[in-house]
Tab-separated table of C-alpha atoms and ligand atoms in Angstrom:
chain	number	residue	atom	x	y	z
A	478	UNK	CA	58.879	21.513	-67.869
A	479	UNK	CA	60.546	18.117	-68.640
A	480	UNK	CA	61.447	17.901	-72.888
A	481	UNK	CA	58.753	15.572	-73.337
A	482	UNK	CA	55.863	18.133	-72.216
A	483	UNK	CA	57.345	20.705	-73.934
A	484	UNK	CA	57.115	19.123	-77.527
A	485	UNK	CA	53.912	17.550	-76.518
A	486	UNK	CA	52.412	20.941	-75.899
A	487	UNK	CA	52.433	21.834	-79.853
A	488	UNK	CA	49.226	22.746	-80.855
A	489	UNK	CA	47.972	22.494	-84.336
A	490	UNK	CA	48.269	25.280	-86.866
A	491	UNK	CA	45.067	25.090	-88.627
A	492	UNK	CA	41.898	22.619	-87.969
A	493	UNK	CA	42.267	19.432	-89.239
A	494	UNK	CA	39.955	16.314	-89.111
A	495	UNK	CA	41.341	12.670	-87.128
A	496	UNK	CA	44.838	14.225	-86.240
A	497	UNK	CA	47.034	11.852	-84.712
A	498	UNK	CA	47.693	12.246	-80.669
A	499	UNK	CA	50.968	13.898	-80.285
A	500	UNK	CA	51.581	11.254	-77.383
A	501	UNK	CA	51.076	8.360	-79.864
A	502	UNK	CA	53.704	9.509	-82.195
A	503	UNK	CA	56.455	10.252	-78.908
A	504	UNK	CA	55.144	7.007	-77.519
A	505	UNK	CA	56.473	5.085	-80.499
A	506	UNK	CA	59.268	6.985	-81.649
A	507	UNK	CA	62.572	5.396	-81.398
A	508	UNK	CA	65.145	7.367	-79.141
A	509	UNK	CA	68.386	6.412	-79.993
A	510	UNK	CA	70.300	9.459	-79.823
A	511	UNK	CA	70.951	9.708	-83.477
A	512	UNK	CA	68.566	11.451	-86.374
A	513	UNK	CA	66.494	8.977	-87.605
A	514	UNK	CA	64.463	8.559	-91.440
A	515	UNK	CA	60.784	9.065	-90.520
A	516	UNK	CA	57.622	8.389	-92.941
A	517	UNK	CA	54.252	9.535	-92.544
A	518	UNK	CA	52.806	8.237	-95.926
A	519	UNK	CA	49.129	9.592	-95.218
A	520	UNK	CA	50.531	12.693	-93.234
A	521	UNK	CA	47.198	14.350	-93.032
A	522	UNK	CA	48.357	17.961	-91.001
A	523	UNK	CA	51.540	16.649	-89.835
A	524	UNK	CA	51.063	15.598	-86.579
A	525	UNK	CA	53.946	12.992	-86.464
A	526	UNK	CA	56.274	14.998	-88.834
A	527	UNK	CA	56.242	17.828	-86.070
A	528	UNK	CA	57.075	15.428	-83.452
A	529	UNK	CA	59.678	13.655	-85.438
A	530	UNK	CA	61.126	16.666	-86.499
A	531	UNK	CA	61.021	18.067	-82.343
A	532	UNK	CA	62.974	14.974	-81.802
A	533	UNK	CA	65.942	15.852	-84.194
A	534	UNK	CA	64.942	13.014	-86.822
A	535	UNK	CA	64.645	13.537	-90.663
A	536	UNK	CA	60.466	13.910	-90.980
A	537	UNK	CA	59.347	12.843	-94.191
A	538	UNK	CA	55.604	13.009	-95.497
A	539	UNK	CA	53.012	12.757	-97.830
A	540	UNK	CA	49.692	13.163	-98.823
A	541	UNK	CA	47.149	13.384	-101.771
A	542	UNK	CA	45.197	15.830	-100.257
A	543	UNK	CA	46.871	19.710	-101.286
A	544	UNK	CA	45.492	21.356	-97.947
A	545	UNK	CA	47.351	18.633	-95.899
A	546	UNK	CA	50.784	18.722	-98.076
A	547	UNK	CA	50.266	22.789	-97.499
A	548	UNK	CA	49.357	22.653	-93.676
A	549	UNK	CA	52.222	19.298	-92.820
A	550	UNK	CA	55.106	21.732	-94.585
A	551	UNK	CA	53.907	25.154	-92.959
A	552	UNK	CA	53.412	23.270	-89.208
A	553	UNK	CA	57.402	21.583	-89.834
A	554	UNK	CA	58.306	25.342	-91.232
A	555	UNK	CA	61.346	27.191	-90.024
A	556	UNK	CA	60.431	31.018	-90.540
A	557	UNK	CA	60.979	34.072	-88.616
A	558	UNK	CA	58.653	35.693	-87.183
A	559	UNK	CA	59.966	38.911	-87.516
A	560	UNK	CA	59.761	38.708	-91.477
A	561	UNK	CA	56.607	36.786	-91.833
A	562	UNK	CA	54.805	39.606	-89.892
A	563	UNK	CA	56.103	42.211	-91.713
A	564	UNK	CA	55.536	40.108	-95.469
A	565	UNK	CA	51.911	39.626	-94.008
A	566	UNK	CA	51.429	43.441	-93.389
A	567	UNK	CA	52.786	43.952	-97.432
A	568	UNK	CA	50.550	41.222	-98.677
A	569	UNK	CA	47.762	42.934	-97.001
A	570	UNK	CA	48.563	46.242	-98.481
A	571	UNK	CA	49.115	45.274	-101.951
A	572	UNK	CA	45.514	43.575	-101.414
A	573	UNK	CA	44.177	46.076	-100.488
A	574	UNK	CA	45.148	48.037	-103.442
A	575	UNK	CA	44.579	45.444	-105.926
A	576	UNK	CA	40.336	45.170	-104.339
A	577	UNK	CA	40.261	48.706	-105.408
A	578	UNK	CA	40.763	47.549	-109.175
A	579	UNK	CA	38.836	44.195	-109.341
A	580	UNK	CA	35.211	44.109	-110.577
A	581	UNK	CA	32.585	41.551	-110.002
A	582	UNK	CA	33.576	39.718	-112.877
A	583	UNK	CA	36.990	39.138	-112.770
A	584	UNK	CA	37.139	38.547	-108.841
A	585	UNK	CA	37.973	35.222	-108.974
A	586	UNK	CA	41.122	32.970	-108.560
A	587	UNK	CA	43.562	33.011	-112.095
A	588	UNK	CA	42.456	30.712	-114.827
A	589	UNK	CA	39.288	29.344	-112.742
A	590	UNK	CA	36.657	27.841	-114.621
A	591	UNK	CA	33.054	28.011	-114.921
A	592	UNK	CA	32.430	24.740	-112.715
A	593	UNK	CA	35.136	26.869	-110.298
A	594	UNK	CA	33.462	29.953	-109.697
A	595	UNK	CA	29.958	28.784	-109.777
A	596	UNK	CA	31.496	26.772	-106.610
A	597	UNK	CA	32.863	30.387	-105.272
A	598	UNK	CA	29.607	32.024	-106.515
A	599	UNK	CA	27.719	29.269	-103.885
A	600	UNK	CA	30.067	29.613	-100.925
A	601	UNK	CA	31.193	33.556	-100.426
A	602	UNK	CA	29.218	36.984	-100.967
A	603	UNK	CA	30.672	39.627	-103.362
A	604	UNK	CA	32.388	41.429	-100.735
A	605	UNK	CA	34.231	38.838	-99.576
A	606	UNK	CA	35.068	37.253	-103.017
A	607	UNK	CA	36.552	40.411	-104.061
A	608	UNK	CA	38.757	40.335	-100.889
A	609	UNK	CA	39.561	37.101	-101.091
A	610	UNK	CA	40.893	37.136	-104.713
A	611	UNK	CA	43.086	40.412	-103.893
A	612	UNK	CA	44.726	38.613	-100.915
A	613	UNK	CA	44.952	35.158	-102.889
A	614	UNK	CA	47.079	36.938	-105.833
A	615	UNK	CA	49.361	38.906	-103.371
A	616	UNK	CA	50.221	35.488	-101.120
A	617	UNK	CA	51.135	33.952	-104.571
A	618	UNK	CA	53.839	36.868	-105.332
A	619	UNK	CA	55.733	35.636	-102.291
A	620	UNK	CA	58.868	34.340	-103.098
A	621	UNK	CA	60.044	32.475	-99.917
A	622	UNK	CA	58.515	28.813	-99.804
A	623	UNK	CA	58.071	28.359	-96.100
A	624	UNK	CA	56.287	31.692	-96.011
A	625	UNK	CA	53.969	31.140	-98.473
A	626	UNK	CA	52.969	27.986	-96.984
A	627	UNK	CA	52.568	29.856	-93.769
A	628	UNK	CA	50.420	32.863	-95.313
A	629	UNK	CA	48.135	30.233	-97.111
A	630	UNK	CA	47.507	28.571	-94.069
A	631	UNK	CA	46.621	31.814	-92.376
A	632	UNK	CA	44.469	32.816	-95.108
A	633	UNK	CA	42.929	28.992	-95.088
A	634	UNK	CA	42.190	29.291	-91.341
A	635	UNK	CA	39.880	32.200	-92.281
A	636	UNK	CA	37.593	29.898	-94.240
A	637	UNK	CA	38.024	26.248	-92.906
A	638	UNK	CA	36.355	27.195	-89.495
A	639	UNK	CA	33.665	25.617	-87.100
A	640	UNK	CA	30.771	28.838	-86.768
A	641	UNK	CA	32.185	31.928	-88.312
A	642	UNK	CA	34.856	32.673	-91.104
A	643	UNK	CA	34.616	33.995	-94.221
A	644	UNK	CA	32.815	32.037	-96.149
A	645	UNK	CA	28.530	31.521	-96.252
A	646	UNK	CA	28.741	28.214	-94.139
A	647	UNK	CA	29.144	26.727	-91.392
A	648	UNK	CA	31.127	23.336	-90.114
A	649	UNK	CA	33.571	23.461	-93.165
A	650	UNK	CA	35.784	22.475	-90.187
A	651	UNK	CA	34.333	18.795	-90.012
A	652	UNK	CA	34.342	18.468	-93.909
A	653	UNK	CA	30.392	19.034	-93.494
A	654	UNK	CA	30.186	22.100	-94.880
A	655	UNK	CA	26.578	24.181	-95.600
A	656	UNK	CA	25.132	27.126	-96.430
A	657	UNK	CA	24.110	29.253	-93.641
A	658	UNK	CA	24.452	32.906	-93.717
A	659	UNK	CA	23.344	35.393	-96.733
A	660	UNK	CA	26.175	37.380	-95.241
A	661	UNK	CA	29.495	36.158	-94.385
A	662	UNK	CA	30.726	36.692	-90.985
A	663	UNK	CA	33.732	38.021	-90.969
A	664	UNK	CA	35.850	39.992	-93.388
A	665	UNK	CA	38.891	38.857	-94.972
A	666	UNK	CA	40.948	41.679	-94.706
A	667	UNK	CA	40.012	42.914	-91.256
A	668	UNK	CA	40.853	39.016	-89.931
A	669	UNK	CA	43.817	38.213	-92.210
A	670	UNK	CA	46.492	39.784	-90.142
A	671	UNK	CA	44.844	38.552	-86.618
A	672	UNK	CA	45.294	34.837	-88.584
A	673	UNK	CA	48.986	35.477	-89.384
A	674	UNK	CA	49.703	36.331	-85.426
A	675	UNK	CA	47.896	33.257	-84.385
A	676	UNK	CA	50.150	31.016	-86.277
A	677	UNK	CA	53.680	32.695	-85.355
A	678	UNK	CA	52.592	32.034	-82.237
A	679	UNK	CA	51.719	28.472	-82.818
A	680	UNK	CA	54.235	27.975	-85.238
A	681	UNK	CA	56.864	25.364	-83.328
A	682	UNK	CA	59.991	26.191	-85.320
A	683	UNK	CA	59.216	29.937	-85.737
A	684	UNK	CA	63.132	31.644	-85.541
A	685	UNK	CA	64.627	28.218	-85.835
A	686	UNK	CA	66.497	28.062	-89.395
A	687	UNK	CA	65.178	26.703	-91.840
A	688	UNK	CA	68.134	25.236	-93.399
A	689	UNK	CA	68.274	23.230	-90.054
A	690	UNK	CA	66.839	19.661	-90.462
A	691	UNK	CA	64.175	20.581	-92.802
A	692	UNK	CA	60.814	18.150	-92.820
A	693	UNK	CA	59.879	17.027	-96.458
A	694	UNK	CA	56.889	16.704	-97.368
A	695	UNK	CA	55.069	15.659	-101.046
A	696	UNK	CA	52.461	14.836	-103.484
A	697	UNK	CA	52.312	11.455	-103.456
A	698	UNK	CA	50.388	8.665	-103.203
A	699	UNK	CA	50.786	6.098	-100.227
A	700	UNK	CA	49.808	3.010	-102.048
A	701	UNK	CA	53.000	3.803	-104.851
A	702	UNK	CA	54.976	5.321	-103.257
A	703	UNK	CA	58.079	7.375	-104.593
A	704	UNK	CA	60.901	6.360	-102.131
A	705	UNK	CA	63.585	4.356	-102.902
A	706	UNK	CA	63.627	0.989	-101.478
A	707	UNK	CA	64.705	0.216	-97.834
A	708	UNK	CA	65.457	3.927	-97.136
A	709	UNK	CA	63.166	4.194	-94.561
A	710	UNK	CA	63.544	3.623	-90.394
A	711	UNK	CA	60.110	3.727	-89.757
A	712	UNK	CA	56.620	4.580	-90.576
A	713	UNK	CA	53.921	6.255	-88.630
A	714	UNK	CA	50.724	6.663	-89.724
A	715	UNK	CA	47.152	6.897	-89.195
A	716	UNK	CA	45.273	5.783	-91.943
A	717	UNK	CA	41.626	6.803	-92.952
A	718	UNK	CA	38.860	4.497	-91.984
A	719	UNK	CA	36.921	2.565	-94.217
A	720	UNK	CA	34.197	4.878	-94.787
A	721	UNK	CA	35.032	7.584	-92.926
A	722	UNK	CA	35.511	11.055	-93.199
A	723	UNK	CA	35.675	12.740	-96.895
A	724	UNK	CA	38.191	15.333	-95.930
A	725	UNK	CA	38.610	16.828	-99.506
A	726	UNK	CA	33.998	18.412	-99.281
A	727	UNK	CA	35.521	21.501	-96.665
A	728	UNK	CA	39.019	21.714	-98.226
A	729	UNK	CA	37.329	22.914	-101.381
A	730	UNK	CA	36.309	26.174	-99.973
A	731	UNK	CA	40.212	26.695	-99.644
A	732	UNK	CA	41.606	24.648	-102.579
A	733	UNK	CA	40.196	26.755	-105.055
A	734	UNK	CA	41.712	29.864	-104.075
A	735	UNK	CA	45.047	28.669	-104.622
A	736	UNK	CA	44.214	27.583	-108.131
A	737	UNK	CA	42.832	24.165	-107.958
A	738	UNK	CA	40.095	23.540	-109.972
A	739	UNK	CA	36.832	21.529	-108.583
A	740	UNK	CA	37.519	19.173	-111.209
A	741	UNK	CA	40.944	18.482	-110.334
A	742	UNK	CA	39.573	18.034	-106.488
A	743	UNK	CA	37.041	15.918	-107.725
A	744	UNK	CA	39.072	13.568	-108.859
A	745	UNK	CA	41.411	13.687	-105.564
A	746	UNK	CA	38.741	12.872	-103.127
A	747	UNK	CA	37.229	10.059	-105.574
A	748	UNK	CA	40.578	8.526	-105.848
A	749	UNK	CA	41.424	8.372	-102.179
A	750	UNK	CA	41.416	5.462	-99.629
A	751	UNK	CA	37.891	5.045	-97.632
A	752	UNK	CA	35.607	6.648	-99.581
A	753	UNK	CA	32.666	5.406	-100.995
A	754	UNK	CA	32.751	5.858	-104.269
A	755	UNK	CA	36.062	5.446	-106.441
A	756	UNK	CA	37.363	5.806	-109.711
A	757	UNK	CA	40.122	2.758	-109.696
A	758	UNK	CA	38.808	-0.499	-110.538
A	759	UNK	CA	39.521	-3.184	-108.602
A	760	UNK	CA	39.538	-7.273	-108.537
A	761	UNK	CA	37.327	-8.865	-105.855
A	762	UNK	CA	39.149	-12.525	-105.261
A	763	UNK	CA	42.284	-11.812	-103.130
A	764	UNK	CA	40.772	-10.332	-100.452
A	765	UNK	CA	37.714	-12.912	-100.155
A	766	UNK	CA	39.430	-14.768	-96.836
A	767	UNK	CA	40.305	-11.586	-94.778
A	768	UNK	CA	36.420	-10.264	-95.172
A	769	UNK	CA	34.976	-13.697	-93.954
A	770	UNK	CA	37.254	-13.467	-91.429
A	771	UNK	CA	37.018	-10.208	-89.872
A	772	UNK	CA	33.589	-9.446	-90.856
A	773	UNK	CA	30.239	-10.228	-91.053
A	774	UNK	CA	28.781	-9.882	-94.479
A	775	UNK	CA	25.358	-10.730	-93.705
A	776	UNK	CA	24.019	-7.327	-93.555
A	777	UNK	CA	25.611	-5.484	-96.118
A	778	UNK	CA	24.175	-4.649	-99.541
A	779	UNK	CA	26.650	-5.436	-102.406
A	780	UNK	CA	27.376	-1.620	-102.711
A	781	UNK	CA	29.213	-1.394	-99.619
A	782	UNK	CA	30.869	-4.787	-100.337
A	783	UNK	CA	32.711	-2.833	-103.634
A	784	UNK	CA	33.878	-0.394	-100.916
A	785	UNK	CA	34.893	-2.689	-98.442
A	786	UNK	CA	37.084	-4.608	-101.149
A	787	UNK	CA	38.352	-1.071	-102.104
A	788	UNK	CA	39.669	-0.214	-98.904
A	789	UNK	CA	41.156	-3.762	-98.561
A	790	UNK	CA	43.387	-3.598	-101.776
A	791	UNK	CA	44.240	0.103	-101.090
A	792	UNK	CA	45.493	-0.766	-97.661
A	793	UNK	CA	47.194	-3.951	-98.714
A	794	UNK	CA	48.908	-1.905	-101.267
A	795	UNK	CA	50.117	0.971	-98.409
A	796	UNK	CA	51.461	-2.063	-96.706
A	797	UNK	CA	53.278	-3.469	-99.515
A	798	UNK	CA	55.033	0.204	-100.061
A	799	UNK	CA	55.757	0.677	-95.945
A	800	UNK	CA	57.619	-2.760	-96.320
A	801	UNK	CA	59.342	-2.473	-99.083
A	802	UNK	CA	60.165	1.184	-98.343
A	803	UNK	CA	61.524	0.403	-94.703
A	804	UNK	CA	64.988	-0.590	-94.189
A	805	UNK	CA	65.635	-4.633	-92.816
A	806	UNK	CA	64.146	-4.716	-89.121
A	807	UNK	CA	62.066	-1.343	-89.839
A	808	UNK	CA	58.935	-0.770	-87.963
A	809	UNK	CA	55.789	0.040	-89.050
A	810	UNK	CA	53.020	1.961	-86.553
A	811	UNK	CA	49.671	2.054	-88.237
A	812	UNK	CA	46.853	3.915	-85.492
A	813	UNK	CA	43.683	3.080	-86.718
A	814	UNK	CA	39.972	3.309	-85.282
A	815	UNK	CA	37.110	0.868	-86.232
A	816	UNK	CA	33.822	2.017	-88.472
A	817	UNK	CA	30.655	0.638	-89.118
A	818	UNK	CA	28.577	0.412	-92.464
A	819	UNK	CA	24.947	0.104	-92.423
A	820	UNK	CA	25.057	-1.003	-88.452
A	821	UNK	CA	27.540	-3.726	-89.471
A	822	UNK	CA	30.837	-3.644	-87.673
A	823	UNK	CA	34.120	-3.308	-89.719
A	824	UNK	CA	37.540	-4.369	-87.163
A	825	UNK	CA	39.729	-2.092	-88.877
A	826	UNK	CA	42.786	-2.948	-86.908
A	827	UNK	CA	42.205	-6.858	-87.493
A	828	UNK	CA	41.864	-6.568	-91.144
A	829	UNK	CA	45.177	-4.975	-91.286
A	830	UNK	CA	46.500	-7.448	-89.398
A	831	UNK	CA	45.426	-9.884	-91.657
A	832	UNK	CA	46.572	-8.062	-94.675
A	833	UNK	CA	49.893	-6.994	-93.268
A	834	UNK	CA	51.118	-10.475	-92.542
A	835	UNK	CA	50.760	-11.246	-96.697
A	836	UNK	CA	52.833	-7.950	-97.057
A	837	UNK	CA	55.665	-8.763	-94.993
A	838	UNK	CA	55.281	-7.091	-91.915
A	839	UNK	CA	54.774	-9.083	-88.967
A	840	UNK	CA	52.834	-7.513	-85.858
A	841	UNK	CA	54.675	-7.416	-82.855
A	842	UNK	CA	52.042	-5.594	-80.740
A	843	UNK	CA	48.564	-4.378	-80.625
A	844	UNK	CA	47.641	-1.921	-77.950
A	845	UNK	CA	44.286	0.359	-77.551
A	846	UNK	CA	43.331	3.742	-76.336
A	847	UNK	CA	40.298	5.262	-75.927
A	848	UNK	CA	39.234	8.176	-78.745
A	849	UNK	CA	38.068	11.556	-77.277
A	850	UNK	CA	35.089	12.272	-78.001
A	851	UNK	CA	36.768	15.440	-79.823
A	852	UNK	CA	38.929	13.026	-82.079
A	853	UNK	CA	36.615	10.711	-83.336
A	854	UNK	CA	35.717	11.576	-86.733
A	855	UNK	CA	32.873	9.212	-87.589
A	856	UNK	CA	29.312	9.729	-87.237
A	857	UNK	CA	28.181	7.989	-83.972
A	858	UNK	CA	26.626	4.681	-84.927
A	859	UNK	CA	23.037	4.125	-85.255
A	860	UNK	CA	22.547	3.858	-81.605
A	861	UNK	CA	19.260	1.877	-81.942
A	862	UNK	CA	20.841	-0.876	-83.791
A	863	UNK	CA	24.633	-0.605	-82.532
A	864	UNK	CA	24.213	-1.449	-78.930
A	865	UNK	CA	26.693	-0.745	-75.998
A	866	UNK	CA	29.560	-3.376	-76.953
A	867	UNK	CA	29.515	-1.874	-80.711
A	868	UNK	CA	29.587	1.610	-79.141
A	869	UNK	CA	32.384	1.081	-76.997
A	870	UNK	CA	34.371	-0.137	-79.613
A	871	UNK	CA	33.780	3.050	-81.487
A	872	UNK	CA	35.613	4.942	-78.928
A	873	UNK	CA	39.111	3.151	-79.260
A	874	UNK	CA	41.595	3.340	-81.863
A	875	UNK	CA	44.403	0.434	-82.030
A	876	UNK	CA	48.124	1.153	-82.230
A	877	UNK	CA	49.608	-1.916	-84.125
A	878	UNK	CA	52.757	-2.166	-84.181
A	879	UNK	CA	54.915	-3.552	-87.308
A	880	UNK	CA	58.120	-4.922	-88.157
A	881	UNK	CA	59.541	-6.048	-91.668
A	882	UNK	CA	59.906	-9.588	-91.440
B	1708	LIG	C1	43.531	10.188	-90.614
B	1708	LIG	S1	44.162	11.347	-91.757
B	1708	LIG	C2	45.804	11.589	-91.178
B	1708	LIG	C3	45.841	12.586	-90.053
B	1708	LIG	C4	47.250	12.903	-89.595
B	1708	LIG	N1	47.844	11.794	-88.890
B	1708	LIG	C5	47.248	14.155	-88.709
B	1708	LIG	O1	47.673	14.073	-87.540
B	1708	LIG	O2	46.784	15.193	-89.185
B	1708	LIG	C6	44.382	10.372	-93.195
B	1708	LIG	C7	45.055	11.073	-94.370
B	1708	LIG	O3	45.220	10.116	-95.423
B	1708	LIG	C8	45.205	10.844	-96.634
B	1708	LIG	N2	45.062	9.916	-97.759
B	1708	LIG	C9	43.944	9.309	-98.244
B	1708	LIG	N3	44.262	8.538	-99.300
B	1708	LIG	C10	45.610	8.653	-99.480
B	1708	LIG	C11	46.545	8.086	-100.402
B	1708	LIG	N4	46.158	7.248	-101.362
B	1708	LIG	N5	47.854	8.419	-100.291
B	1708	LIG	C12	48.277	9.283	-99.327
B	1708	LIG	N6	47.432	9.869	-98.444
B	1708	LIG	C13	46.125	9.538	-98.509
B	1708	LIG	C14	44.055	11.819	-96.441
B	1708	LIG	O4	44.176	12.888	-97.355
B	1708	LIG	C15	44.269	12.239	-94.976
B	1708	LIG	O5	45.055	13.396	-94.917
């Protein structure tokens, strides 16, 4: 097996909406023999940190999602095996013992409040509440960073799930979660153990040091972001759409297990790029040229306007930060996909073309590749009023290339 199908052939830890094609990230990752500075700023699982790690550069990532700052550092983790098994079997055990003590009422996550477990209340049964609070205080003993990580994102692949896990719904796996069984499923504490095994076998620096070439990965916020000045080789990235997919509505169900309130997650998801709604205020004249040239306006309702000028500053910020963060002749890869509001169709890649130029980065190409039907994390367009051309475009994503200019 040739190097290149070997690192292509890492699967994903843990379920993740609009991850990145491995092949994208190898595709467009310089190979000059020597360890390269790599940025994801909107790292989502980690996709191109893994790769970029695989390839001996220094990953770097972040995110303002917790889940994906959790999932990004457990996929780039160094950990062995060995230990993580046998830490998994303790954490177990001390759960275990600790269900045996826990009542009804205090079977929830430290310092949750009321808004909190009503959420819990809503989402698991008693049995599994219990269980899942036992197991939730013993992975938070754990000492070692990279195995915590890893043991959170076992217990999170119990819950985030397509059909069955261990929470009352179904589809938390495509952020669509809802209420479906009286029962849950499946129990954490018979499944918890079968979750740790899956990821050491996933896992695609399991016995590799982890002192060796360690991925970092952060809080932080890709439209200010924290690193210094022209420190960067390159950044890869897939953005969200413009009204796409509100990842933060399934990570809930995990989130507040490992103590984040709903109000705190609240104000995550409202402050993030492409949703509908937002909390930052924002001034409607600079962006004026790019929407009349890129879209047409006609059709939409002065609601989806707001959002449209919403996602134009946020991404005109990113592209500020990516250029002034890159180091002279940096490049910039931005993979993007195209959306549509109320039938209307929004060229994502061409509006950040537009934008990018006024941020100093100057395209140098623009290629397209279909979306598998797997990967596409929008909800099909209205087919009655879309048409065939509109529907084809759905099923592409652009790979623009950037460099500082
Ligand atoms: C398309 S996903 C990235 C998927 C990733 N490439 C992967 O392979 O998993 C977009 C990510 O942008 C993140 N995001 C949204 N607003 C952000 C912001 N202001 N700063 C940083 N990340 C943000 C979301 O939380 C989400 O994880």
């Amino acid at each position: 097996m040739s190097e290149k199908e070997r690192i292509l052939q890492v699967s994903p830890i843990h379920p993740f909406p609009a991850r990145m094609a491995p092949s994208i990230v190898w595709d467009n990752l310089p190979n000059y023999g020597r360890p390269m500075k790599i940025l994801d700023p909107m790292a989502g699982s980690g996709t191109s940190l893994v790769i970029a790690k695989a390839l001996g550069h220094r990953a770097i990532g972040c995110d303002t999602d917790p889940l994906a700052i959790l999932l990004a550092s457990a996929w780039c983790s160094g950990v062995s095996s060995d230990i993580l098994l046998r830490h998994a079997n303790l954490v177990l055990g001390n759960a275990v013992n600790l269900a045996k003590k826990l009542t009804l009422k205090n079977a929830y996550p430290t310092y949750a409040d009321n808004e909190t477990k009503q959420f819990i209340d809503f989402w698991f049964d008693d049995k599994n509440r219990i269980q899942l609070t036992a197991l939730a205080n013993s992975i938070s003993k754990i000492s070692n960073t990279s195995e915590k990580n890893l043991l959170w994102t076992a217990f999170s692949r119990m819950i985030i799930t397509k059909k069955i896990g261990v929470s009352l719904a179904m589809d938390v796996s495509h952020s669509r979660p809802h209420r479906k069984y009286e029962i849950a499923p499946v129990s954490p504490f018979e499944r918890f153990l079968d979750a740790v095994e899956y990821l050491v076998k996933k896992a695609p620096f399991r016995d590799i040091d982890p002192k060796v070439n360690p991925a970092i990965v952060v809080k932080g916020d890709a439209r200010a972001l924290s690193f210094k000045s022209k420190s960067i080789d390159m950044v890869i990235t897939s953005p969200p759409y413009l009204n796409a997919l509100d990842y933060i509505r399934g990570h809930k169900l995990s989130l507040v297990w490992m103590g984040y309130p709903i109000k705190t997650l609240r104000t995550v998801r409202s402050t993030n790029i492409g949703v509908e709604r937002s909390l930052l205020s924002y001034s409607t004249q600079e962006f004026a040229k790019v929407i009349r040239q890129t879209i047409d306006l006609d059709n939409l309702t002065s609601r989806y306007h707001g959002m449209l000028i919403r996602y134009l500053t946020d991404m005109s910020n990113v592209l500020k930060e990516c250029s002034r963060v890159l180091k002279d002749n940096g490049q910039a890869i931005f993979v993007v996909g195209n959306s549509t509001i109320q039938g209307t169709y929004i060229n994502n890649s061409e509006m950040l073309i537009s934008l990018a130029e006024k941020r100093g980065l100057k395209l140098l190409s623009k290629s397209s590749r279909a979306l598998p039907e797997s990967r596409r994390y929008l909800p099909p367009p209205n087919s009655d009023r879309a048409g065939q051309q509109l529907q084809n475009r759905m099923r592409e994503e652009a790979i623009l290339q950037f460099v500082v200019a």
